[in-house]
Amino acid sequence: MQQSNSNLFEQAKSWSAARWQQLRQWSLAFYGRHPRWAIAGLITGGLGILGFLSVLVIAALVYFEALGPVPGYPELEAISNHNASEVYAEDGVLLGKYYVENRINADFEEISPDLINALVATEDARFFEHSGIDVRAAARVLVKSILLMDESSGGGSTLSQQLAKNLYPREDYLMLSMVVNKMREMLIARRLEKVYAKEELLRLYLNTVSFGEGIFGIKVAAQRFFNKSPEALNLEEAAVLVGMLKATTYYSPVRHPENAERRRNIVLGQMVRYGYLDAEVKDSLIQLPLETDYRPEGHNKGLATYFREHLRHELDDILKDYTKPDGTPYNLYTDGLRIYTSIDARLQRYAEEAVQEEMTKVQGNFYEDWKKGTPWGSSEVLERAVRKSERYQKLKDKGLSEEAIDAIFQQPVPMTVFSWEKGEEEREMSPLDSVKYYLTLLNAGFLAADPSTGLIKAWVGGIDHKYFQYDHVFAKRQVGSTFKPVVYATALQSGMLPCEYTYNRQVAYAKYDNWSPRNADGEYDGVYSMEGALSNSVNTVSVEIMMRTGIDSVRQLGQAMGIENRIPAVPSIALGAVEASLYEMTKVYGTFANRGRRPEWHYLDRIETADGTVLAEFDRPNPRRFPRVLEQSQADMMIRMLESVVDSGTARKLRYHYGLYNDLAGKTGTTQNQSDGWYMGFNPRLVAGAWVGGSWPQVHFRTLYRGQASSTALPIYGAFMRKVYQDKAFKSVRYAKFEAPADTVTALMQCPPYLEEMPILAAHEDGYYYFEDNRSLFGRLTDQPYKDEQGRVINVPPRQAGESDEAYVQRIRAYQARLEEREERREKRKAFWSNLLFGEEGKGENQGEGGNDQKPTTGYKYYDRNN
């Protein structure tokens, strides 16, 4: 056997020597005939061998991790993408996401087969045949990309290699970057093929690939460009998305639809070439126009941007207390959490649309108001705005002098600015002009909630979150006349009756430096009931009522109803010199809507992990535990007064202009110099507030006509409610009715809102003023018609603090009985002296001449709320 092997070896050695001798002779002969070609061939062959050996060496270095770590099988088995956390509305609509990479993983079952076929046909036709490396394509890459260093040659990478590149981005190895990275990707691809089935690799690839615009994965891409889930994509839509992978911007169906359509047709052609599609179907599909349903999203786009940003900070704090099974803390931006809230997506959309539509008009009115002059007044405001700007702060941090900064602020430069017409606009302007421009832009806030449950339903913090990130839901601004209902509610608590009249007259209050409130209309005459003064927002009456009630009592009730800031102890708070936010003021008006119980606002329901496990749950408030800060009867009186504001007062525009004819109550509020406009409105199912103003309080309207709240904030509420009314899904909101108040409450409010003069007092007894009247007071309290043509009025005893309706009526009955007994004695005395002095006939003569029995008239006419 050994002899046989030795013979074979000798034969092979002899054959090799003969072949080498032949090759040497041929080479020498070739060199003799073509010396230059021979030398070139020798050099080329040598380089080829050297290159091949270099590739082998680099491959060995990569394999043994001499050039950096390469993920092993355990790491590849535990691949976990960064997943965006999602925020959902109560009705299941996705409001937005928090992410580092905007990605939501899709399961293989969620991916359309057409999408898989289009991907394989276009990107890796032999995907199901190779094991991670396509040898033919690899040979092309070896020659073009590696040996010739042609990075633009493209092609060659299998889907597995592309997945490796997506999972482990390329690194810089200087001159060897292309070679080393290709080797790493081939090695990782081979390992991926051993760990995962082909279907899993496709799923991983489609979940990691970028589609531009900062989005990753097919699920987000399908939602962004077609508003569909991946399994719902049709064939031509799938072809568009696969076509984008070649160049996401150039083939974007939104930015470059012609390119995207052309690329779509190429993908369809590839599907025909590899047997995934019939040519006839392809010919019909390429005739279709490219159609998208583009839904941009992002931190500054989509629904409820301001709400999501507020919630983000709260979630960051909450998640500090929760850890994953491996002991690491949950990450809001990478762990794919699901956050569920009380926001109603439709109401949120209506709110955002109302703000956008109406603020465009309000801004136009503002520009019209300031055709001449500057809305910020003094130059000091402009200087402060400049110094607060981001550009100024950066220049200051660089150590530039004020002179240098001023020079830079004078120099025009290209910039993108917010535009009402276009959303944003490219302009060339100086930084100083930019500051002036933004000073003239008004902003807005809006909040809506269900007062009966405490659930917040809509939240709009401003006009555009990209350019104005300050959330005006929490902005503290003076609230104007929207605070007046707190004054009137305090008066009711103190025992004052809604039909007690107050003079409308200008008074200087000596105790407060002769401060003298004025009315917006400049009128000072007559007397008003509470309802009349509130519906017409009469300043002088509001201040006088507060003075009778007590400033401290008003402050205490304001804070009990939801105002968190300290309320100053000054009489001007009756006119709204109180700083509060929309968040607080909706709670105040929610207390009225809730018949005296202050609601507690709630918006975060629960947090779930990506697999649906409840991580944290937050109980919704129990309405039965809402604190009572007003008696139900007092709240009912306030509701009736605030209804009259809508029926016939400063908010009547809601009726005749916006067509809101169901139960509504509310109050407008305009601050000094028309700096802030407020409207707070409610019915039993929805309380909402709108604020409009400049970013700086010094920026204001020039005229009351354009700057009053009924022209700025009220239109936002009106447009919002009109959209709600038109949506059949919100019938329960539209037709919600206030609870009927008790008969005694209704009776106590049966008086005209305004009289030209104070009713004349007839006498004084037991500390009470009264008018002569033969009619039963209890009859008046039970709403019996007043039929006396002379229209005499009784001024009844004030209600005592804490006194129930029944006790109050009983006390009034006893008081009326005393009056009737006194009147009976008076009539007997009058009859006695009349008979004694004049006889029976004298009585008729005296009456006919208008003697002592002739009773004065007051000009009072019976006022029926139902007419």
PDB file of C-alpha atoms in Angstrom, residues 182-301:
ATOM      1  CA  LYS A 182     -18.645  44.201   3.381  1.00  0.00           C
ATOM      2  CA  MET A 183     -16.878  41.332   5.097  1.00  0.00           C
ATOM      3  CA  ARG A 184     -18.595  42.069   8.399  1.00  0.00           C
ATOM      4  CA  GLU A 185     -22.014  42.177   6.709  1.00  0.00           C
ATOM      5  CA  MET A 186     -21.377  38.856   4.924  1.00  0.00           C
ATOM      6  CA  LEU A 187     -20.345  37.206   8.155  1.00  0.00           C
ATOM      7  CA  ILE A 188     -23.310  38.610  10.086  1.00  0.00           C
ATOM      8  CA  ALA A 189     -25.663  37.646   7.230  1.00  0.00           C
ATOM      9  CA  ARG A 190     -24.448  34.034   7.350  1.00  0.00           C
ATOM     10  CA  ARG A 191     -25.044  33.941  11.087  1.00  0.00           C
ATOM     11  CA  LEU A 192     -28.498  35.513  10.736  1.00  0.00           C
ATOM     12  CA  GLU A 193     -29.462  32.861   8.211  1.00  0.00           C
ATOM     13  CA  LYS A 194     -28.551  30.167  10.730  1.00  0.00           C
ATOM     14  CA  VAL A 195     -30.531  31.811  13.547  1.00  0.00           C
ATOM     15  CA  TYR A 196     -33.708  32.861  11.739  1.00  0.00           C
ATOM     16  CA  ALA A 197     -36.073  31.380   9.179  1.00  0.00           C
ATOM     17  CA  LYS A 198     -36.486  33.252   5.900  1.00  0.00           C
ATOM     18  CA  GLU A 199     -39.856  34.704   6.968  1.00  0.00           C
ATOM     19  CA  GLU A 200     -38.345  36.051  10.187  1.00  0.00           C
ATOM     20  CA  LEU A 201     -35.510  37.651   8.242  1.00  0.00           C
ATOM     21  CA  LEU A 202     -38.022  39.406   5.987  1.00  0.00           C
ATOM     22  CA  ARG A 203     -39.938  40.627   9.032  1.00  0.00           C
ATOM     23  CA  LEU A 204     -36.765  41.916  10.678  1.00  0.00           C
ATOM     24  CA  TYR A 205     -35.687  43.630   7.470  1.00  0.00           C
ATOM     25  CA  LEU A 206     -39.021  45.379   6.926  1.00  0.00           C
ATOM     26  CA  ASN A 207     -39.039  46.525  10.561  1.00  0.00           C
ATOM     27  CA  THR A 208     -35.562  48.016  10.433  1.00  0.00           C
ATOM     28  CA  VAL A 209     -35.315  49.615   6.997  1.00  0.00           C
ATOM     29  CA  SER A 210     -35.575  53.409   6.734  1.00  0.00           C
ATOM     30  CA  PHE A 211     -38.199  55.085   4.561  1.00  0.00           C
ATOM     31  CA  GLY A 212     -36.890  58.611   5.027  1.00  0.00           C
ATOM     32  CA  GLU A 213     -38.498  61.467   6.976  1.00  0.00           C
ATOM     33  CA  GLY A 214     -37.105  59.935  10.164  1.00  0.00           C
ATOM     34  CA  ILE A 215     -39.358  56.879   9.956  1.00  0.00           C
ATOM     35  CA  PHE A 216     -38.317  53.244  10.195  1.00  0.00           C
ATOM     36  CA  GLY A 217     -40.180  50.074   9.357  1.00  0.00           C
ATOM     37  CA  ILE A 218     -43.024  49.177   7.050  1.00  0.00           C
ATOM     38  CA  LYS A 219     -45.758  49.742   9.638  1.00  0.00           C
ATOM     39  CA  VAL A 220     -44.972  53.400  10.111  1.00  0.00           C
ATOM     40  CA  ALA A 221     -44.310  53.904   6.388  1.00  0.00           C
ATOM     41  CA  ALA A 222     -47.666  52.409   5.376  1.00  0.00           C
ATOM     42  CA  GLN A 223     -49.413  54.640   7.896  1.00  0.00           C
ATOM     43  CA  ARG A 224     -47.451  57.740   6.855  1.00  0.00           C
ATOM     44  CA  PHE A 225     -47.914  57.545   3.085  1.00  0.00           C
ATOM     45  CA  PHE A 226     -51.184  55.618   2.689  1.00  0.00           C
ATOM     46  CA  ASN A 227     -52.886  55.749   6.113  1.00  0.00           C
ATOM     47  CA  LYS A 228     -53.086  51.953   6.110  1.00  0.00           C
ATOM     48  CA  SER A 229     -51.720  48.991   7.990  1.00  0.00           C
ATOM     49  CA  PRO A 230     -49.136  46.896   6.079  1.00  0.00           C
ATOM     50  CA  GLU A 231     -51.555  44.029   5.414  1.00  0.00           C
ATOM     51  CA  ALA A 232     -54.057  46.440   3.844  1.00  0.00           C
ATOM     52  CA  LEU A 233     -51.658  47.751   1.176  1.00  0.00           C
ATOM     53  CA  ASN A 234     -52.673  47.001  -2.387  1.00  0.00           C
ATOM     54  CA  LEU A 235     -50.170  45.887  -5.018  1.00  0.00           C
ATOM     55  CA  GLU A 236     -49.334  49.297  -6.463  1.00  0.00           C
ATOM     56  CA  GLU A 237     -48.941  50.838  -2.986  1.00  0.00           C
ATOM     57  CA  ALA A 238     -46.613  48.016  -1.973  1.00  0.00           C
ATOM     58  CA  ALA A 239     -44.581  48.658  -5.137  1.00  0.00           C
ATOM     59  CA  VAL A 240     -44.260  52.352  -4.246  1.00  0.00           C
ATOM     60  CA  LEU A 241     -42.877  51.604  -0.778  1.00  0.00           C
ATOM     61  CA  VAL A 242     -40.443  48.970  -2.061  1.00  0.00           C
ATOM     62  CA  GLY A 243     -39.335  51.387  -4.762  1.00  0.00           C
ATOM     63  CA  MET A 244     -38.493  54.000  -2.121  1.00  0.00           C
ATOM     64  CA  LEU A 245     -35.764  51.756  -0.675  1.00  0.00           C
ATOM     65  CA  LYS A 246     -33.420  52.633  -3.546  1.00  0.00           C
ATOM     66  CA  ALA A 247     -33.453  56.344  -2.581  1.00  0.00           C
ATOM     67  CA  THR A 248     -36.040  57.404   0.006  1.00  0.00           C
ATOM     68  CA  THR A 249     -36.044  61.118  -0.808  1.00  0.00           C
ATOM     69  CA  TYR A 250     -35.692  60.929  -4.588  1.00  0.00           C
ATOM     70  CA  TYR A 251     -38.481  58.358  -4.848  1.00  0.00           C
ATOM     71  CA  SER A 252     -40.744  59.871  -2.171  1.00  0.00           C
ATOM     72  CA  PRO A 253     -44.369  59.772  -3.399  1.00  0.00           C
ATOM     73  CA  VAL A 254     -45.003  63.090  -1.647  1.00  0.00           C
ATOM     74  CA  ARG A 255     -41.925  65.103  -2.560  1.00  0.00           C
ATOM     75  CA  HIS A 256     -41.304  63.608  -6.026  1.00  0.00           C
ATOM     76  CA  PRO A 257     -44.445  61.808  -7.212  1.00  0.00           C
ATOM     77  CA  GLU A 258     -43.237  61.519 -10.835  1.00  0.00           C
ATOM     78  CA  ASN A 259     -40.068  59.729  -9.735  1.00  0.00           C
ATOM     79  CA  ALA A 260     -42.040  57.523  -7.366  1.00  0.00           C
ATOM     80  CA  GLU A 261     -44.490  56.522 -10.106  1.00  0.00           C
ATOM     81  CA  ARG A 262     -41.680  55.659 -12.496  1.00  0.00           C
ATOM     82  CA  ARG A 263     -39.924  53.610  -9.847  1.00  0.00           C
ATOM     83  CA  ARG A 264     -43.207  51.876  -8.937  1.00  0.00           C
ATOM     84  CA  ASN A 265     -43.556  50.707 -12.530  1.00  0.00           C
ATOM     85  CA  ILE A 266     -39.985  49.325 -12.490  1.00  0.00           C
ATOM     86  CA  VAL A 267     -40.799  47.310  -9.361  1.00  0.00           C
ATOM     87  CA  LEU A 268     -43.921  45.932 -11.021  1.00  0.00           C
ATOM     88  CA  GLY A 269     -41.770  45.003 -14.015  1.00  0.00           C
ATOM     89  CA  GLN A 270     -39.374  43.100 -11.739  1.00  0.00           C
ATOM     90  CA  MET A 271     -42.312  41.176 -10.314  1.00  0.00           C
ATOM     91  CA  VAL A 272     -43.286  40.130 -13.823  1.00  0.00           C
ATOM     92  CA  ARG A 273     -39.694  39.138 -14.639  1.00  0.00           C
ATOM     93  CA  TYR A 274     -39.460  36.769 -11.666  1.00  0.00           C
ATOM     94  CA  GLY A 275     -42.931  35.307 -11.998  1.00  0.00           C
ATOM     95  CA  TYR A 276     -44.723  37.089  -9.155  1.00  0.00           C
ATOM     96  CA  LEU A 277     -47.115  38.994 -11.436  1.00  0.00           C
ATOM     97  CA  ASP A 278     -48.818  38.548 -14.802  1.00  0.00           C
ATOM     98  CA  ALA A 279     -47.809  40.988 -17.500  1.00  0.00           C
ATOM     99  CA  GLU A 280     -51.457  41.903 -18.150  1.00  0.00           C
ATOM    100  CA  VAL A 281     -51.966  42.915 -14.530  1.00  0.00           C
ATOM    101  CA  LYS A 282     -48.782  44.944 -14.578  1.00  0.00           C
ATOM    102  CA  ASP A 283     -49.885  46.741 -17.772  1.00  0.00           C
ATOM    103  CA  SER A 284     -53.154  47.764 -16.127  1.00  0.00           C
ATOM    104  CA  LEU A 285     -51.501  48.863 -12.882  1.00  0.00           C
ATOM    105  CA  ILE A 286     -48.946  51.141 -14.505  1.00  0.00           C
ATOM    106  CA  GLN A 287     -51.813  53.090 -16.039  1.00  0.00           C
ATOM    107  CA  LEU A 288     -53.104  54.038 -12.565  1.00  0.00           C
ATOM    108  CA  PRO A 289     -52.190  57.471 -11.184  1.00  0.00           C
ATOM    109  CA  LEU A 290     -50.096  57.585  -8.042  1.00  0.00           C
ATOM    110  CA  GLU A 291     -52.360  58.284  -5.046  1.00  0.00           C
ATOM    111  CA  THR A 292     -51.338  58.774  -1.432  1.00  0.00           C
ATOM    112  CA  ASP A 293     -53.081  59.560   1.846  1.00  0.00           C
ATOM    113  CA  TYR A 294     -50.213  61.361   3.506  1.00  0.00           C
ATOM    114  CA  ARG A 295     -50.373  61.596   7.305  1.00  0.00           C
ATOM    115  CA  PRO A 296     -47.325  63.450   8.593  1.00  0.00           C
ATOM    116  CA  GLU A 297     -46.477  62.930  12.218  1.00  0.00           C
ATOM    117  CA  GLY A 298     -43.745  63.764  14.615  1.00  0.00           C
ATOM    118  CA  HIS A 299     -43.115  65.506  17.888  1.00  0.00           C
ATOM    119  CA  ASN A 300     -44.507  68.727  16.386  1.00  0.00           C
ATOM    120  CA  LYS A 301     -47.139  67.187  14.117  1.00  0.00           C
TER     121      LYS A 301
END
